Tab-separated table of N, CA and C in Angstrom:
chain	number	residue	atom	x	y	z
A	1	MET	N	201.101	-64.443	-51.015
A	1	MET	CA	200.929	-63.052	-50.776
A	1	MET	C	199.964	-62.516	-51.798
A	2	GLN	N	198.719	-62.342	-51.432
A	2	GLN	CA	197.648	-61.918	-52.336
A	2	GLN	C	197.361	-60.426	-52.290
A	3	MET	N	198.016	-59.753	-51.484
A	3	MET	CA	197.725	-58.323	-51.262
A	3	MET	C	197.845	-57.445	-52.533
A	4	PRO	N	198.988	-57.566	-53.318
A	4	PRO	CA	199.068	-56.720	-54.544
A	4	PRO	C	197.936	-57.025	-55.509
A	5	HIS	N	197.512	-58.289	-55.614
A	5	HIS	CA	196.442	-58.642	-56.482
A	5	HIS	C	195.140	-58.019	-56.036
A	6	ASP	N	194.838	-58.083	-54.745
A	6	ASP	CA	193.608	-57.440	-54.208
A	6	ASP	C	193.636	-55.937	-54.381
A	7	LEU	N	194.837	-55.353	-54.144
A	7	LEU	CA	194.953	-53.860	-54.303
A	7	LEU	C	194.701	-53.470	-55.790
A	8	LEU	N	195.225	-54.237	-56.706
A	8	LEU	CA	195.053	-53.958	-58.107
A	8	LEU	C	193.557	-54.068	-58.446
A	9	SER	N	192.875	-55.089	-57.938
A	9	SER	CA	191.452	-55.280	-58.182
A	9	SER	C	190.696	-54.098	-57.677
A	10	TRP	N	191.005	-53.622	-56.450
A	10	TRP	CA	190.211	-52.530	-55.864
A	10	TRP	C	190.507	-51.224	-56.636
A	11	LEU	N	191.744	-51.045	-57.075
A	11	LEU	CA	192.025	-49.844	-57.891
A	11	LEU	C	191.268	-49.915	-59.225
A	12	THR	N	191.162	-51.067	-59.823
A	12	THR	CA	190.455	-51.211	-61.099
A	12	THR	C	188.983	-50.912	-60.906
A	13	VAL	N	188.399	-51.503	-59.880
A	13	VAL	CA	186.975	-51.306	-59.565
A	13	VAL	C	186.769	-49.830	-59.206
A	14	GLY	N	187.595	-49.276	-58.425
A	14	GLY	CA	187.418	-47.871	-58.045
A	14	GLY	C	187.518	-46.903	-59.215
A	15	SER	N	188.450	-47.186	-60.069
A	15	SER	CA	188.596	-46.282	-61.230
A	15	SER	C	187.419	-46.414	-62.223
A	16	ILE	N	186.915	-47.637	-62.291
A	16	ILE	CA	185.701	-47.804	-63.178
A	16	ILE	C	184.509	-47.042	-62.558
A	17	LEU	N	184.325	-47.206	-61.254
A	17	LEU	CA	183.242	-46.470	-60.568
A	17	LEU	C	183.437	-45.000	-60.667
A	18	LEU	N	184.619	-44.467	-60.445
A	18	LEU	CA	184.833	-42.996	-60.598
A	18	LEU	C	184.609	-42.535	-61.999
A	19	GLY	N	185.052	-43.334	-62.971
A	19	GLY	CA	184.825	-42.956	-64.342
A	19	GLY	C	183.353	-42.904	-64.712
A	20	GLY	N	182.598	-43.835	-64.222
A	20	GLY	CA	181.132	-43.872	-64.388
A	20	GLY	C	180.479	-42.667	-63.673
A	21	LEU	N	180.877	-42.417	-62.494
A	21	LEU	CA	180.384	-41.254	-61.770
A	21	LEU	C	180.673	-39.940	-62.505
A	22	TRP	N	181.880	-39.827	-63.032
A	22	TRP	CA	182.262	-38.653	-63.774
A	22	TRP	C	181.365	-38.500	-65.024
A	23	TRP	N	181.141	-39.595	-65.719
A	23	TRP	CA	180.371	-39.544	-66.915
A	23	TRP	C	178.927	-39.088	-66.613
A	24	VAL	N	178.352	-39.675	-65.562
A	24	VAL	CA	177.019	-39.330	-65.137
A	24	VAL	C	176.905	-37.858	-64.766
A	25	LEU	N	177.828	-37.374	-63.981
A	25	LEU	CA	177.831	-35.979	-63.575
A	25	LEU	C	178.016	-35.083	-64.779
A	26	LYS	N	178.919	-35.423	-65.664
A	26	LYS	CA	179.150	-34.580	-66.859
A	26	LYS	C	177.916	-34.493	-67.715
A	27	ASN	N	177.214	-35.593	-67.913
A	27	ASN	CA	176.091	-35.627	-68.799
A	27	ASN	C	174.788	-35.074	-68.124
A	28	THR	N	174.783	-34.896	-66.843
A	28	THR	CA	173.602	-34.383	-66.212
A	28	THR	C	173.822	-32.966	-65.677
A	29	ILE	N	174.629	-32.828	-64.664
A	29	ILE	CA	174.810	-31.523	-64.001
A	29	ILE	C	175.604	-30.554	-64.865
A	30	VAL	N	176.695	-30.979	-65.403
A	30	VAL	CA	177.595	-30.025	-66.177
A	30	VAL	C	176.818	-29.539	-67.421
A	31	ASN	N	176.122	-30.416	-68.122
A	31	ASN	CA	175.340	-30.014	-69.257
A	31	ASN	C	174.218	-29.058	-68.903
A	32	SER	N	173.604	-29.326	-67.754
A	32	SER	CA	172.537	-28.471	-67.320
A	32	SER	C	173.070	-27.043	-66.982
A	33	ILE	N	174.195	-26.976	-66.297
A	33	ILE	CA	174.798	-25.686	-65.931
A	33	ILE	C	175.242	-24.963	-67.215
A	34	THR	N	175.748	-25.669	-68.169
A	34	THR	CA	176.138	-25.048	-69.492
A	34	THR	C	174.929	-24.451	-70.121
A	35	GLY	N	173.779	-25.218	-70.117
A	35	GLY	CA	172.596	-24.751	-70.711
A	35	GLY	C	172.050	-23.484	-70.008
A	36	LEU	N	172.145	-23.488	-68.678
A	36	LEU	CA	171.707	-22.306	-67.926
A	36	LEU	C	172.554	-21.095	-68.212
A	37	ARG	N	173.860	-21.310	-68.332
A	37	ARG	CA	174.742	-20.184	-68.643
A	37	ARG	C	174.367	-19.598	-70.002
A	38	ASN	N	174.086	-20.478	-71.016
A	38	ASN	CA	173.735	-19.912	-72.328
A	38	ASN	C	172.388	-19.197	-72.229
A	39	ASP	N	171.423	-19.692	-71.430
A	39	ASP	CA	170.170	-19.023	-71.316
A	39	ASP	C	170.339	-17.667	-70.659
A	40	ILE	N	171.130	-17.597	-69.649
A	40	ILE	CA	171.415	-16.345	-68.942
A	40	ILE	C	172.137	-15.360	-69.867
A	41	LEU	N	173.047	-15.816	-70.650
A	41	LEU	CA	173.704	-14.954	-71.601
A	41	LEU	C	172.700	-14.381	-72.669
A	42	GLY	N	171.762	-15.197	-73.092
A	42	GLY	CA	170.738	-14.825	-74.023
A	42	GLY	C	169.863	-13.767	-73.407
A	43	LEU	N	169.480	-13.926	-72.123
A	43	LEU	CA	168.651	-12.993	-71.460
A	43	LEU	C	169.356	-11.661	-71.237
A	44	LYS	N	170.665	-11.720	-70.940
A	44	LYS	CA	171.431	-10.463	-70.794
A	44	LYS	C	171.442	-9.700	-72.077
A	45	ASN	N	171.585	-10.407	-73.240
A	45	ASN	CA	171.572	-9.691	-74.512
A	45	ASN	C	170.213	-9.069	-74.825
A	46	GLU	N	169.136	-9.817	-74.459
A	46	GLU	CA	167.780	-9.278	-74.699
A	46	GLU	C	167.568	-8.048	-73.817
A	47	LEU	N	168.065	-8.064	-72.576
A	47	LEU	CA	167.886	-6.920	-71.678
A	47	LEU	C	168.707	-5.765	-72.138
A	48	ARG	N	169.898	-5.985	-72.696
A	48	ARG	CA	170.668	-4.852	-73.270
A	48	ARG	C	169.913	-4.228	-74.445
A	49	ARG	N	169.316	-5.009	-75.276
A	49	ARG	CA	168.528	-4.484	-76.403
A	49	ARG	C	167.320	-3.697	-75.858
A	50	ALA	N	166.635	-4.217	-74.946
A	50	ALA	CA	165.491	-3.538	-74.366
A	50	ALA	C	165.878	-2.260	-73.694
A	51	ASN	N	166.998	-2.263	-73.037
A	51	ASN	CA	167.541	-1.021	-72.441
A	51	ASN	C	167.854	-0.010	-73.446
A	52	GLN	N	168.435	-0.389	-74.582
A	52	GLN	CA	168.746	0.577	-75.619
A	52	GLN	C	167.466	1.169	-76.208
A	53	ILE	N	166.476	0.358	-76.388
A	53	ILE	CA	165.187	0.842	-76.918
A	53	ILE	C	164.601	1.802	-75.960
A	54	THR	N	164.613	1.499	-74.676
A	54	THR	CA	164.064	2.397	-73.669
A	54	THR	C	164.798	3.699	-73.627
A	55	ASP	N	166.142	3.651	-73.721
A	55	ASP	CA	166.965	4.899	-73.758
A	55	ASP	C	166.622	5.708	-74.973
A	56	ASN	N	166.459	5.075	-76.107
A	56	ASN	CA	166.079	5.791	-77.346
A	56	ASN	C	164.732	6.484	-77.200
A	57	HIS	N	163.772	5.823	-76.572
A	57	HIS	CA	162.488	6.417	-76.352
A	57	HIS	C	162.581	7.633	-75.411
A	58	GLU	N	163.424	7.476	-74.422
A	58	GLU	CA	163.612	8.590	-73.475
A	58	GLU	C	164.263	9.791	-74.140
A	59	ILE	N	165.216	9.547	-75.023
A	59	ILE	CA	165.858	10.645	-75.746
A	59	ILE	C	164.850	11.302	-76.665
A	60	ARG	N	164.058	10.522	-77.383
A	60	ARG	CA	163.060	11.076	-78.232
A	60	ARG	C	162.039	11.947	-77.501
A	61	LEU	N	161.560	11.472	-76.397
A	61	LEU	CA	160.587	12.186	-75.582
A	61	LEU	C	161.205	13.488	-75.070
A	62	THR	N	162.439	13.450	-74.675
A	62	THR	CA	163.104	14.701	-74.190
A	62	THR	C	163.236	15.690	-75.366
A	63	LYS	N	163.577	15.219	-76.529
A	63	LYS	CA	163.665	16.132	-77.678
A	63	LYS	C	162.315	16.704	-78.035
A	64	LEU	N	161.280	15.889	-78.016
A	64	LEU	CA	159.918	16.343	-78.305
A	64	LEU	C	159.429	17.392	-77.274
A	65	GLU	N	159.702	17.058	-76.021
A	65	GLU	CA	159.316	18.078	-74.946
A	65	GLU	C	160.010	19.374	-75.086
A	66	THR	N	161.317	19.276	-75.407
A	66	THR	CA	162.090	20.515	-75.611
A	66	THR	C	161.602	21.310	-76.832
A	67	TRP	N	161.308	20.589	-77.874
A	67	TRP	CA	160.812	21.226	-79.092
A	67	TRP	C	159.470	21.890	-78.819
A	68	LYS	N	158.581	21.179	-78.133
A	68	LYS	CA	157.264	21.676	-77.763
A	68	LYS	C	157.370	22.919	-76.889
A	69	HIS	N	158.256	22.847	-75.901
A	69	HIS	CA	158.444	23.962	-75.016
A	69	HIS	C	158.987	25.188	-75.769
A	70	ASP	N	159.946	24.956	-76.627
A	70	ASP	CA	160.608	26.026	-77.388
A	70	ASP	C	159.620	26.656	-78.369
A	71	LYS	N	158.744	25.828	-78.965
A	71	LYS	CA	157.798	26.275	-79.963
A	71	LYS	C	156.790	27.223	-79.302
A	72	TRP	N	156.292	26.865	-78.119
A	72	TRP	CA	155.283	27.721	-77.474
A	72	TRP	C	155.897	28.848	-76.671
A	73	GLU	N	157.180	28.784	-76.475
A	73	GLU	CA	157.892	29.857	-75.721
A	73	GLU	C	158.093	31.094	-76.599
A	74	VAL	N	158.344	30.873	-77.835
A	74	VAL	CA	158.736	31.950	-78.749
A	74	VAL	C	157.524	32.724	-79.213
């Protein structure tokens, strides 16, 4: 009765192949996705800073226009 021996061999080979496949996927696709997530996070932070700078300029321009209008109005 050789069936248990064959089954054990197939399970061993299958587990080795699945382990190898997992390792390849982890070192290629998963690491790439992690890098992309970090890049996107960095871009979001840069955009937030740029948004704040733009808002500050808008506030300054509004204050200057108000001051200019008030100065010539009086």
